[in-house]
Amino acid sequence: MDSRLVLSEADRATLKFKAGRGLIRVLVAQAVMGLAAALISWVIAGLDAGASALIGAGAYFVPNALFAMRLLLGLLASKPASPVAFFMGEIIKLGSAVVLLALAVHFWQSWLVWPALLFGLVCVLKGYVLLMLFHKLP
């Protein structure tokens, strides 16, 4: 029994649009959460804490944004998605985040505020919570 799902071109276009919009919404939510973490840390604990939170947020946001842009380019070019390429991209993204955190510790250890760095990282990781609050999950 052949139970393939057949999509029209209009259905495909709608799915592409929703997928792209969802990726962009997640990136915007993560950016807002990262900037909020940096601002809160700066107000509560000073400039070093704010910068540390920004570094923690950026360590995950930058690789994630690059990966999302790669996915968006694939959507726009109508290239078929490969599960292997997706998981390799995830591995590279996570590895890059770890490397960026390690570099931050290596170069800025003298003034880095660990709780603020972790606060920024967690806020970006949980950026989708902002989308849940406003009922904007893709």
mmCIF file of N, CA and C in Angstrom:
data_model
loop_
_atom_site.group_PDB
_atom_site.id
_atom_site.type_symbol
_atom_site.label_atom_id
_atom_site.label_comp_id
_atom_site.label_asym_id
_atom_site.label_seq_id
_atom_site.Cartn_x
_atom_site.Cartn_y
_atom_site.Cartn_z
ATOM 1 N N MET A 1 0.844 -1.177 0.000
ATOM 2 C CA MET A 1 0.000 0.000 0.000
ATOM 3 C C MET A 1 0.895 1.248 0.000
ATOM 4 N N ASP A 2 0.676 2.125 -0.943
ATOM 5 C CA ASP A 2 1.458 3.352 -1.087
ATOM 6 C C ASP A 2 0.704 4.489 -0.393
ATOM 7 N N SER A 3 1.297 5.008 0.658
ATOM 8 C CA SER A 3 0.633 6.071 1.416
ATOM 9 C C SER A 3 1.472 7.341 1.394
ATOM 10 N N ARG A 4 1.914 7.743 0.228
ATOM 11 C CA ARG A 4 2.705 8.962 0.085
ATOM 12 C C ARG A 4 1.821 10.189 0.206
ATOM 13 N N LEU A 5 2.402 11.196 0.770
ATOM 14 C CA LEU A 5 1.721 12.475 0.882
ATOM 15 C C LEU A 5 2.069 13.292 -0.354
ATOM 16 N N VAL A 6 1.073 13.749 -1.062
ATOM 17 C CA VAL A 6 1.287 14.542 -2.266
ATOM 18 C C VAL A 6 0.889 15.981 -1.966
ATOM 19 N N LEU A 7 1.846 16.885 -2.176
ATOM 20 C CA LEU A 7 1.608 18.306 -1.920
ATOM 21 C C LEU A 7 1.545 19.076 -3.232
ATOM 22 N N SER A 8 0.647 20.018 -3.281
ATOM 23 C CA SER A 8 0.589 20.905 -4.444
ATOM 24 C C SER A 8 1.681 21.960 -4.302
ATOM 25 N N GLU A 9 1.919 22.706 -5.350
ATOM 26 C CA GLU A 9 2.913 23.776 -5.293
ATOM 27 C C GLU A 9 2.501 24.847 -4.278
ATOM 28 N N ALA A 10 1.217 25.107 -4.169
ATOM 29 C CA ALA A 10 0.735 26.087 -3.191
ATOM 30 C C ALA A 10 1.005 25.590 -1.762
ATOM 31 N N ASP A 11 0.790 24.294 -1.545
ATOM 32 C CA ASP A 11 1.083 23.719 -0.228
ATOM 33 C C ASP A 11 2.572 23.815 0.098
ATOM 34 N N ARG A 12 3.401 23.524 -0.880
ATOM 35 C CA ARG A 12 4.854 23.619 -0.671
ATOM 36 C C ARG A 12 5.279 25.051 -0.367
ATOM 37 N N ALA A 13 4.714 25.985 -1.100
ATOM 38 C CA ALA A 13 5.050 27.396 -0.876
ATOM 39 C C ALA A 13 4.619 27.835 0.525
ATOM 40 N N THR A 14 3.452 27.396 0.961
ATOM 41 C CA THR A 14 2.964 27.731 2.296
ATOM 42 C C THR A 14 3.880 27.143 3.366
ATOM 43 N N LEU A 15 4.293 25.900 3.195
ATOM 44 C CA LEU A 15 5.194 25.259 4.155
ATOM 45 C C LEU A 15 6.547 25.962 4.207
ATOM 46 N N LYS A 16 7.069 26.346 3.038
ATOM 47 C CA LYS A 16 8.342 27.075 2.996
ATOM 48 C C LYS A 16 8.237 28.400 3.727
ATOM 49 N N PHE A 17 7.153 29.111 3.475
ATOM 50 C CA PHE A 17 6.952 30.405 4.108
ATOM 51 C C PHE A 17 6.872 30.267 5.622
ATOM 52 N N LYS A 18 6.088 29.303 6.099
ATOM 53 C CA LYS A 18 5.930 29.103 7.543
ATOM 54 C C LYS A 18 7.241 28.652 8.182
ATOM 55 N N ALA A 19 7.993 27.814 7.509
ATOM 56 C CA ALA A 19 9.273 27.348 8.056
ATOM 57 C C ALA A 19 10.263 28.512 8.154
ATOM 58 N N GLY A 20 10.331 29.316 7.116
ATOM 59 C CA GLY A 20 11.225 30.468 7.127
ATOM 60 C C GLY A 20 10.833 31.480 8.188
ATOM 61 N N ARG A 21 9.554 31.753 8.283
ATOM 62 C CA ARG A 21 9.064 32.691 9.296
ATOM 63 C C ARG A 21 9.352 32.164 10.695
ATOM 64 N N GLY A 22 9.205 30.862 10.897
ATOM 65 C CA GLY A 22 9.493 30.269 12.200
ATOM 66 C C GLY A 22 10.957 30.397 12.578
ATOM 67 N N LEU A 23 11.848 30.160 11.619
ATOM 68 C CA LEU A 23 13.284 30.319 11.891
ATOM 69 C C LEU A 23 13.624 31.749 12.268
ATOM 70 N N ILE A 24 13.068 32.691 11.547
ATOM 71 C CA ILE A 24 13.353 34.099 11.828
ATOM 72 C C ILE A 24 12.785 34.510 13.181
ATOM 73 N N ARG A 25 11.589 34.037 13.509
ATOM 74 C CA ARG A 25 11.001 34.357 14.816
ATOM 75 C C ARG A 25 11.868 33.826 15.957
ATOM 76 N N VAL A 26 12.374 32.612 15.809
ATOM 77 C CA VAL A 26 13.215 32.035 16.865
ATOM 78 C C VAL A 26 14.488 32.861 17.028
ATOM 79 N N LEU A 27 15.099 33.265 15.913
ATOM 80 C CA LEU A 27 16.309 34.086 15.993
ATOM 81 C C LEU A 27 16.037 35.430 16.667
ATOM 82 N N VAL A 28 14.941 36.060 16.315
ATOM 83 C CA VAL A 28 14.599 37.349 16.925
ATOM 84 C C VAL A 28 14.346 37.166 18.418
ATOM 85 N N ALA A 29 13.619 36.115 18.792
ATOM 86 C CA ALA A 29 13.347 35.860 20.210
ATOM 87 C C ALA A 29 14.641 35.605 20.972
ATOM 88 N N GLN A 30 15.557 34.852 20.381
ATOM 89 C CA GLN A 30 16.834 34.589 21.037
ATOM 90 C C GLN A 30 17.653 35.868 21.179
ATOM 91 N N ALA A 31 17.636 36.700 20.170
ATOM 92 C CA ALA A 31 18.369 37.970 20.243
ATOM 93 C C ALA A 31 17.788 38.867 21.334
ATOM 94 N N VAL A 32 16.482 38.936 21.413
ATOM 95 C CA VAL A 32 15.826 39.755 22.439
ATOM 96 C C VAL A 32 16.165 39.229 23.829
ATOM 97 N N MET A 33 16.110 37.920 24.009
ATOM 98 C CA MET A 33 16.424 37.328 25.309
ATOM 99 C C MET A 33 17.890 37.570 25.676
ATOM 100 N N GLY A 34 18.799 37.447 24.718
ATOM 101 C CA GLY A 34 20.218 37.684 24.984
ATOM 102 C C GLY A 34 20.495 39.119 25.373
ATOM 103 N N LEU A 35 19.881 40.061 24.646
ATOM 104 C CA LEU A 35 20.062 41.479 24.968
ATOM 105 C C LEU A 35 19.428 41.823 26.313
ATOM 106 N N ALA A 36 18.291 41.209 26.612
ATOM 107 C CA ALA A 36 17.651 41.435 27.915
ATOM 108 C C ALA A 36 18.534 40.907 29.039
ATOM 109 N N ALA A 37 19.138 39.746 28.840
ATOM 110 C CA ALA A 37 20.035 39.185 29.860
ATOM 111 C C ALA A 37 21.223 40.100 30.086
ATOM 112 N N ALA A 38 21.778 40.641 29.011
ATOM 113 C CA ALA A 38 22.920 41.550 29.142
ATOM 114 C C ALA A 38 22.509 42.828 29.861
ATOM 115 N N LEU A 39 21.361 43.372 29.524
ATOM 116 C CA LEU A 39 20.885 44.596 30.163
ATOM 117 C C LEU A 39 20.608 44.365 31.648
ATOM 118 N N ILE A 40 19.939 43.271 31.967
ATOM 119 C CA ILE A 40 19.637 42.964 33.371
ATOM 120 C C ILE A 40 20.929 42.762 34.159
ATOM 121 N N SER A 41 21.862 42.030 33.593
ATOM 122 C CA SER A 41 23.139 41.791 34.274
ATOM 123 C C SER A 41 23.903 43.087 34.476
ATOM 124 N N TRP A 42 23.888 43.945 33.477
ATOM 125 C CA TRP A 42 24.586 45.228 33.568
ATOM 126 C C TRP A 42 23.976 46.099 34.668
ATOM 127 N N VAL A 43 22.635 46.164 34.705
ATOM 128 C CA VAL A 43 21.959 46.998 35.702
ATOM 129 C C VAL A 43 22.204 46.459 37.110
ATOM 130 N N ILE A 44 22.149 45.154 37.273
ATOM 131 C CA ILE A 44 22.280 44.555 38.603
ATOM 132 C C ILE A 44 23.730 44.499 39.077
ATOM 133 N N ALA A 45 24.661 44.107 38.203
ATOM 134 C CA ALA A 45 26.025 43.814 38.668
ATOM 135 C C ALA A 45 27.124 44.604 37.963
ATOM 136 N N GLY A 46 26.787 45.470 37.053
ATOM 137 C CA GLY A 46 27.811 46.306 36.442
ATOM 138 C C GLY A 46 28.202 45.903 35.032
ATOM 139 N N LEU A 47 29.141 46.669 34.496
ATOM 140 C CA LEU A 47 29.548 46.530 33.103
ATOM 141 C C LEU A 47 30.160 45.160 32.791
ATOM 142 N N ASP A 48 31.024 44.652 33.674
ATOM 143 C CA ASP A 48 31.641 43.343 33.427
ATOM 144 C C ASP A 48 30.591 42.237 33.358
ATOM 145 N N ALA A 49 29.586 42.313 34.210
ATOM 146 C CA ALA A 49 28.513 41.313 34.193
ATOM 147 C C ALA A 49 27.692 41.431 32.908
ATOM 148 N N GLY A 50 27.401 42.651 32.496
ATOM 149 C CA GLY A 50 26.655 42.841 31.252
ATOM 150 C C GLY A 50 27.410 42.307 30.051
ATOM 151 N N ALA A 51 28.713 42.590 30.008
ATOM 152 C CA ALA A 51 29.536 42.077 28.906
ATOM 153 C C ALA A 51 29.630 40.553 28.967
ATOM 154 N N SER A 52 29.724 40.001 30.160
ATOM 155 C CA SER A 52 29.795 38.550 30.315
ATOM 156 C C SER A 52 28.508 37.883 29.829
ATOM 157 N N ALA A 53 27.376 38.480 30.177
ATOM 158 C CA ALA A 53 26.092 37.939 29.714
ATOM 159 C C ALA A 53 25.985 38.023 28.194
ATOM 160 N N LEU A 54 26.471 39.105 27.628
ATOM 161 C CA LEU A 54 26.457 39.264 26.172
ATOM 162 C C LEU A 54 27.353 38.221 25.505
ATOM 163 N N ILE A 55 28.491 37.935 26.107
ATOM 164 C CA ILE A 55 29.397 36.911 25.575
ATOM 165 C C ILE A 55 28.736 35.537 25.656
ATOM 166 N N GLY A 56 28.112 35.242 26.789
ATOM 167 C CA GLY A 56 27.417 33.960 26.933
ATOM 168 C C GLY A 56 26.287 33.812 25.926
ATOM 169 N N ALA A 57 25.536 34.884 25.723
ATOM 170 C CA ALA A 57 24.439 34.857 24.754
ATOM 171 C C ALA A 57 24.973 34.698 23.334
ATOM 172 N N GLY A 58 26.032 35.441 23.026
ATOM 173 C CA GLY A 58 26.590 35.398 21.678
ATOM 174 C C GLY A 58 27.240 34.068 21.344
ATOM 175 N N ALA A 59 27.761 33.399 22.366
ATOM 176 C CA ALA A 59 28.432 32.119 22.127
ATOM 177 C C ALA A 59 27.479 31.085 21.542
ATOM 178 N N TYR A 60 26.206 31.187 21.854
ATOM 179 C CA TYR A 60 25.244 30.263 21.243
ATOM 180 C C TYR A 60 24.492 30.922 20.093
ATOM 181 N N PHE A 61 24.201 32.218 20.226
ATOM 182 C CA PHE A 61 23.396 32.883 19.203
ATOM 183 C C PHE A 61 24.090 32.934 17.845
ATOM 184 N N VAL A 62 25.374 33.249 17.825
ATOM 185 C CA VAL A 62 26.081 33.404 16.547
ATOM 186 C C VAL A 62 26.106 32.087 15.761
ATOM 187 N N PRO A 63 26.542 30.953 16.346
ATOM 188 C CA PRO A 63 26.489 29.703 15.574
ATOM 189 C C PRO A 63 25.065 29.312 15.187
ATOM 190 N N ASN A 64 24.109 29.578 16.065
ATOM 191 C CA ASN A 64 22.723 29.247 15.761
ATOM 192 C C ASN A 64 22.192 30.099 14.616
ATOM 193 N N ALA A 65 22.538 31.380 14.599
ATOM 194 C CA ALA A 65 22.100 32.263 13.513
ATOM 195 C C ALA A 65 22.704 31.834 12.183
ATOM 196 N N LEU A 66 23.979 31.449 12.204
ATOM 197 C CA LEU A 66 24.616 30.979 10.968
ATOM 198 C C LEU A 66 23.952 29.701 10.453
ATOM 199 N N PHE A 67 23.640 28.795 11.373
ATOM 200 C CA PHE A 67 22.970 27.554 10.986
ATOM 201 C C PHE A 67 21.566 27.843 10.448
ATOM 202 N N ALA A 68 20.859 28.761 11.097
ATOM 203 C CA ALA A 68 19.515 29.113 10.628
ATOM 204 C C ALA A 68 19.576 29.768 9.249
ATOM 205 N N MET A 69 20.577 30.610 9.022
ATOM 206 C CA MET A 69 20.719 31.228 7.702
ATOM 207 C C MET A 69 21.004 30.168 6.639
ATOM 208 N N ARG A 70 21.794 29.178 6.992
ATOM 209 C CA ARG A 70 22.063 28.071 6.066
ATOM 210 C C ARG A 70 20.764 27.328 5.731
ATOM 211 N N LEU A 71 19.936 27.102 6.746
ATOM 212 C CA LEU A 71 18.652 26.441 6.509
ATOM 213 C C LEU A 71 17.733 27.310 5.658
ATOM 214 N N LEU A 72 17.737 28.623 5.907
ATOM 215 C CA LEU A 72 16.902 29.525 5.112
ATOM 216 C C LEU A 72 17.347 29.568 3.654
ATOM 217 N N LEU A 73 18.657 29.572 3.438
ATOM 218 C CA LEU A 73 19.151 29.542 2.060
ATOM 219 C C LEU A 73 18.728 28.254 1.353
ATOM 220 N N GLY A 74 18.741 27.155 2.065
ATOM 221 C CA GLY A 74 18.274 25.894 1.499
ATOM 222 C C GLY A 74 16.799 25.948 1.147
ATOM 223 N N LEU A 75 16.010 26.603 1.990
ATOM 224 C CA LEU A 75 14.585 26.762 1.704
ATOM 225 C C LEU A 75 14.367 27.610 0.455
ATOM 226 N N LEU A 76 15.102 28.714 0.370
ATOM 227 C CA LEU A 76 14.931 29.615 -0.769
ATOM 228 C C LEU A 76 15.404 28.990 -2.071
ATOM 229 N N ALA A 77 16.441 28.155 -1.999
ATOM 230 C CA ALA A 77 16.969 27.520 -3.204
ATOM 231 C C ALA A 77 16.203 26.257 -3.571
ATOM 232 N N SER A 78 15.226 25.891 -2.757
ATOM 233 C CA SER A 78 14.422 24.684 -2.981
ATOM 234 C C SER A 78 15.266 23.422 -3.083
ATOM 235 N N LYS A 79 16.337 23.378 -2.296
ATOM 236 C CA LYS A 79 17.158 22.168 -2.255
ATOM 237 C C LYS A 79 16.513 21.188 -1.286
ATOM 238 N N PRO A 80 16.471 19.921 -1.649
ATOM 239 C CA PRO A 80 15.876 18.936 -0.737
ATOM 240 C C PRO A 80 16.696 18.829 0.557
ATOM 241 N N ALA A 81 15.991 18.739 1.672
ATOM 242 C CA ALA A 81 16.652 18.662 2.972
ATOM 243 C C ALA A 81 17.208 17.262 3.200
ATOM 244 N N SER A 82 18.393 17.206 3.738
ATOM 245 C CA SER A 82 19.030 15.934 4.059
ATOM 246 C C SER A 82 19.151 15.816 5.576
ATOM 247 N N PRO A 83 18.621 14.753 6.162
ATOM 248 C CA PRO A 83 18.745 14.583 7.607
ATOM 249 C C PRO A 83 20.208 14.527 8.065
ATOM 250 N N VAL A 84 21.064 13.925 7.277
ATOM 251 C CA VAL A 84 22.483 13.837 7.639
ATOM 252 C C VAL A 84 23.099 15.233 7.667
ATOM 253 N N ALA A 85 22.801 16.052 6.670
ATOM 254 C CA ALA A 85 23.336 17.415 6.632
ATOM 255 C C ALA A 85 22.798 18.233 7.803
ATOM 256 N N PHE A 86 21.530 18.031 8.151
ATOM 257 C CA PHE A 86 20.942 18.751 9.273
ATOM 258 C C PHE A 86 21.658 18.397 10.581
ATOM 259 N N PHE A 87 21.840 17.104 10.834
ATOM 260 C CA PHE A 87 22.487 16.695 12.082
ATOM 261 C C PHE A 87 23.961 17.080 12.109
ATOM 262 N N MET A 88 24.616 17.069 10.964
ATOM 263 C CA MET A 88 26.008 17.547 10.927
ATOM 264 C C MET A 88 26.060 19.038 11.238
ATOM 265 N N GLY A 89 25.090 19.780 10.725
ATOM 266 C CA GLY A 89 25.007 21.207 11.036
ATOM 267 C C GLY A 89 24.780 21.444 12.523
ATOM 268 N N GLU A 90 23.938 20.624 13.133
ATOM 269 C CA GLU A 90 23.699 20.733 14.575
ATOM 270 C C GLU A 90 24.970 20.451 15.363
ATOM 271 N N ILE A 91 25.702 19.438 14.956
ATOM 272 C CA ILE A 91 26.949 19.087 15.644
ATOM 273 C C ILE A 91 27.958 20.224 15.517
ATOM 274 N N ILE A 92 28.069 20.774 14.314
ATOM 275 C CA ILE A 92 28.992 21.891 14.093
ATOM 276 C C ILE A 92 28.560 23.107 14.916
ATOM 277 N N LYS A 93 27.258 23.369 14.956
ATOM 278 C CA LYS A 93 26.737 24.503 15.730
ATOM 279 C C LYS A 93 27.071 24.343 17.213
ATOM 280 N N LEU A 94 26.806 23.190 17.774
ATOM 281 C CA LEU A 94 27.080 22.970 19.194
ATOM 282 C C LEU A 94 28.573 22.991 19.486
ATOM 283 N N GLY A 95 29.365 22.397 18.601
ATOM 284 C CA GLY A 95 30.818 22.428 18.772
ATOM 285 C C GLY A 95 31.356 23.849 18.716
ATOM 286 N N SER A 96 30.819 24.645 17.807
ATOM 287 C CA SER A 96 31.236 26.048 17.699
ATOM 288 C C SER A 96 30.896 26.826 18.962
ATOM 289 N N ALA A 97 29.740 26.559 19.525
ATOM 290 C CA ALA A 97 29.350 27.241 20.761
ATOM 291 C C ALA A 97 30.318 26.897 21.893
ATOM 292 N N VAL A 98 30.690 25.640 21.996
ATOM 293 C CA VAL A 98 31.642 25.218 23.033
ATOM 294 C C VAL A 98 32.993 25.888 22.805
ATOM 295 N N VAL A 99 33.437 25.936 21.558
ATOM 296 C CA VAL A 99 34.719 26.576 21.244
ATOM 297 C C VAL A 99 34.672 28.069 21.585
ATOM 298 N N LEU A 100 33.586 28.743 21.249
ATOM 299 C CA LEU A 100 33.466 30.167 21.565
ATOM 300 C C LEU A 100 33.467 30.410 23.073
ATOM 301 N N LEU A 101 32.802 29.545 23.826
ATOM 302 C CA LEU A 101 32.822 29.685 25.282
ATOM 303 C C LEU A 101 34.233 29.459 25.827
ATOM 304 N N ALA A 102 34.920 28.462 25.292
ATOM 305 C CA ALA A 102 36.291 28.186 25.734
ATOM 306 C C ALA A 102 37.219 29.361 25.406
ATOM 307 N N LEU A 103 37.062 29.947 24.233
ATOM 308 C CA LEU A 103 37.869 31.116 23.864
ATOM 309 C C LEU A 103 37.573 32.306 24.776
ATOM 310 N N ALA A 104 36.310 32.490 25.117
ATOM 311 C CA ALA A 104 35.953 33.584 26.017
ATOM 312 C C ALA A 104 36.615 33.401 27.373
ATOM 313 N N VAL A 105 36.587 32.190 27.872
ATOM 314 C CA VAL A 105 37.229 31.918 29.163
ATOM 315 C C VAL A 105 38.735 32.127 29.060
ATOM 316 N N HIS A 106 39.323 31.681 27.978
ATOM 317 C CA HIS A 106 40.774 31.804 27.810
ATOM 318 C C HIS A 106 41.223 33.259 27.737
ATOM 319 N N PHE A 107 40.527 34.064 26.959
ATOM 320 C CA PHE A 107 40.971 35.433 26.729
ATOM 321 C C PHE A 107 40.478 36.433 27.773
ATOM 322 N N TRP A 108 39.318 36.205 28.370
ATOM 323 C CA TRP A 108 38.737 37.203 29.258
ATOM 324 C C TRP A 108 38.490 36.678 30.671
ATOM 325 N N GLN A 109 39.227 35.682 31.070
ATOM 326 C CA GLN A 109 39.026 35.054 32.375
ATOM 327 C C GLN A 109 39.171 36.041 33.534
ATOM 328 N N SER A 110 40.024 37.042 33.385
ATOM 329 C CA SER A 110 40.309 37.958 34.492
ATOM 330 C C SER A 110 39.100 38.806 34.903
ATOM 331 N N TRP A 111 38.214 39.121 33.982
ATOM 332 C CA TRP A 111 37.070 39.958 34.336
ATOM 333 C C TRP A 111 35.716 39.293 34.068
ATOM 334 N N LEU A 112 35.727 38.079 33.563
ATOM 335 C CA LEU A 112 34.483 37.373 33.236
ATOM 336 C C LEU A 112 33.680 37.069 34.500
ATOM 337 N N VAL A 113 32.400 37.348 34.451
ATOM 338 C CA VAL A 113 31.493 37.072 35.572
ATOM 339 C C VAL A 113 30.686 35.822 35.202
ATOM 340 N N TRP A 114 31.042 34.700 35.819
ATOM 341 C CA TRP A 114 30.453 33.420 35.441
ATOM 342 C C TRP A 114 28.936 33.351 35.559
ATOM 343 N N PRO A 115 28.341 33.806 36.663
ATOM 344 C CA PRO A 115 26.869 33.725 36.720
ATOM 345 C C PRO A 115 26.201 34.504 35.589
ATOM 346 N N ALA A 116 26.749 35.650 35.255
ATOM 347 C CA ALA A 116 26.171 36.454 34.171
ATOM 348 C C ALA A 116 26.363 35.767 32.825
ATOM 349 N N LEU A 117 27.536 35.177 32.590
ATOM 350 C CA LEU A 117 27.785 34.454 31.339
ATOM 351 C C LEU A 117 26.783 33.314 31.181
ATOM 352 N N LEU A 118 26.579 32.560 32.248
ATOM 353 C CA LEU A 118 25.627 31.448 32.195
ATOM 354 C C LEU A 118 24.189 31.944 32.045
ATOM 355 N N PHE A 119 23.881 33.078 32.672
ATOM 356 C CA PHE A 119 22.548 33.673 32.536
ATOM 357 C C PHE A 119 22.280 34.056 31.079
ATOM 358 N N GLY A 120 23.240 34.678 30.427
ATOM 359 C CA GLY A 120 23.086 35.042 29.019
ATOM 360 C C GLY A 120 22.930 33.821 28.134
ATOM 361 N N LEU A 121 23.727 32.784 28.401
ATOM 362 C CA LEU A 121 23.652 31.550 27.620
ATOM 363 C C LEU A 121 22.291 30.885 27.775
ATOM 364 N N VAL A 122 21.820 30.758 29.005
ATOM 365 C CA VAL A 122 20.531 30.105 29.253
ATOM 366 C C VAL A 122 19.388 30.906 28.650
ATOM 367 N N CYS A 123 19.463 32.235 28.744
ATOM 368 C CA CYS A 123 18.390 33.058 28.164
ATOM 369 C C CYS A 123 18.275 32.850 26.656
ATOM 370 N N VAL A 124 19.403 32.773 25.967
ATOM 371 C CA VAL A 124 19.354 32.546 24.524
ATOM 372 C C VAL A 124 18.864 31.135 24.225
ATOM 373 N N LEU A 125 19.314 30.173 25.005
ATOM 374 C CA LEU A 125 18.859 28.793 24.796
ATOM 375 C C LEU A 125 17.349 28.671 24.987
ATOM 376 N N LYS A 126 16.790 29.485 25.842
ATOM 377 C CA LYS A 126 15.353 29.423 26.128
ATOM 378 C C LYS A 126 14.580 30.544 25.436
ATOM 379 N N GLY A 127 15.083 31.018 24.330
ATOM 380 C CA GLY A 127 14.419 32.083 23.591
ATOM 381 C C GLY A 127 13.025 31.725 23.133
ATOM 382 N N TYR A 128 12.773 30.453 22.930
ATOM 383 C CA TYR A 128 11.447 30.042 22.471
ATOM 384 C C TYR A 128 10.381 30.291 23.537
ATOM 385 N N VAL A 129 10.784 30.449 24.798
ATOM 386 C CA VAL A 129 9.819 30.754 25.857
ATOM 387 C C VAL A 129 9.120 32.073 25.551
ATOM 388 N N LEU A 130 9.864 33.018 25.003
ATOM 389 C CA LEU A 130 9.281 34.288 24.606
ATOM 390 C C LEU A 130 8.208 34.077 23.538
ATOM 391 N N LEU A 131 8.481 33.169 22.606
ATOM 392 C CA LEU A 131 7.480 32.866 21.580
ATOM 393 C C LEU A 131 6.253 32.183 22.183
ATOM 394 N N MET A 132 6.480 31.338 23.186
ATOM 395 C CA MET A 132 5.351 30.677 23.842
ATOM 396 C C MET A 132 4.478 31.696 24.568
ATOM 397 N N LEU A 133 5.097 32.678 25.195
ATOM 398 C CA LEU A 133 4.338 33.685 25.920
ATOM 399 C C LEU A 133 3.406 34.471 24.996
ATOM 400 N N PHE A 134 3.864 34.730 23.784
ATOM 401 C CA PHE A 134 3.067 35.503 22.827
ATOM 402 C C PHE A 134 2.345 34.627 21.809
ATOM 403 N N HIS A 135 2.321 33.323 22.065
ATOM 404 C CA HIS A 135 1.622 32.366 21.187
ATOM 405 C C HIS A 135 2.083 32.487 19.733
ATOM 406 N N LYS A 136 3.387 32.571 19.538
ATOM 407 C CA LYS A 136 3.952 32.737 18.194
ATOM 408 C C LYS A 136 4.872 31.578 17.807
ATOM 409 N N LEU A 137 4.728 30.430 18.472
ATOM 410 C CA LEU A 137 5.548 29.284 18.069
ATOM 411 C C LEU A 137 5.189 28.847 16.671
ATOM 412 N N PRO A 138 6.197 28.451 15.882
ATOM 413 C CA PRO A 138 5.891 28.033 14.519
ATOM 414 C C PRO A 138 5.108 26.733 14.485
#
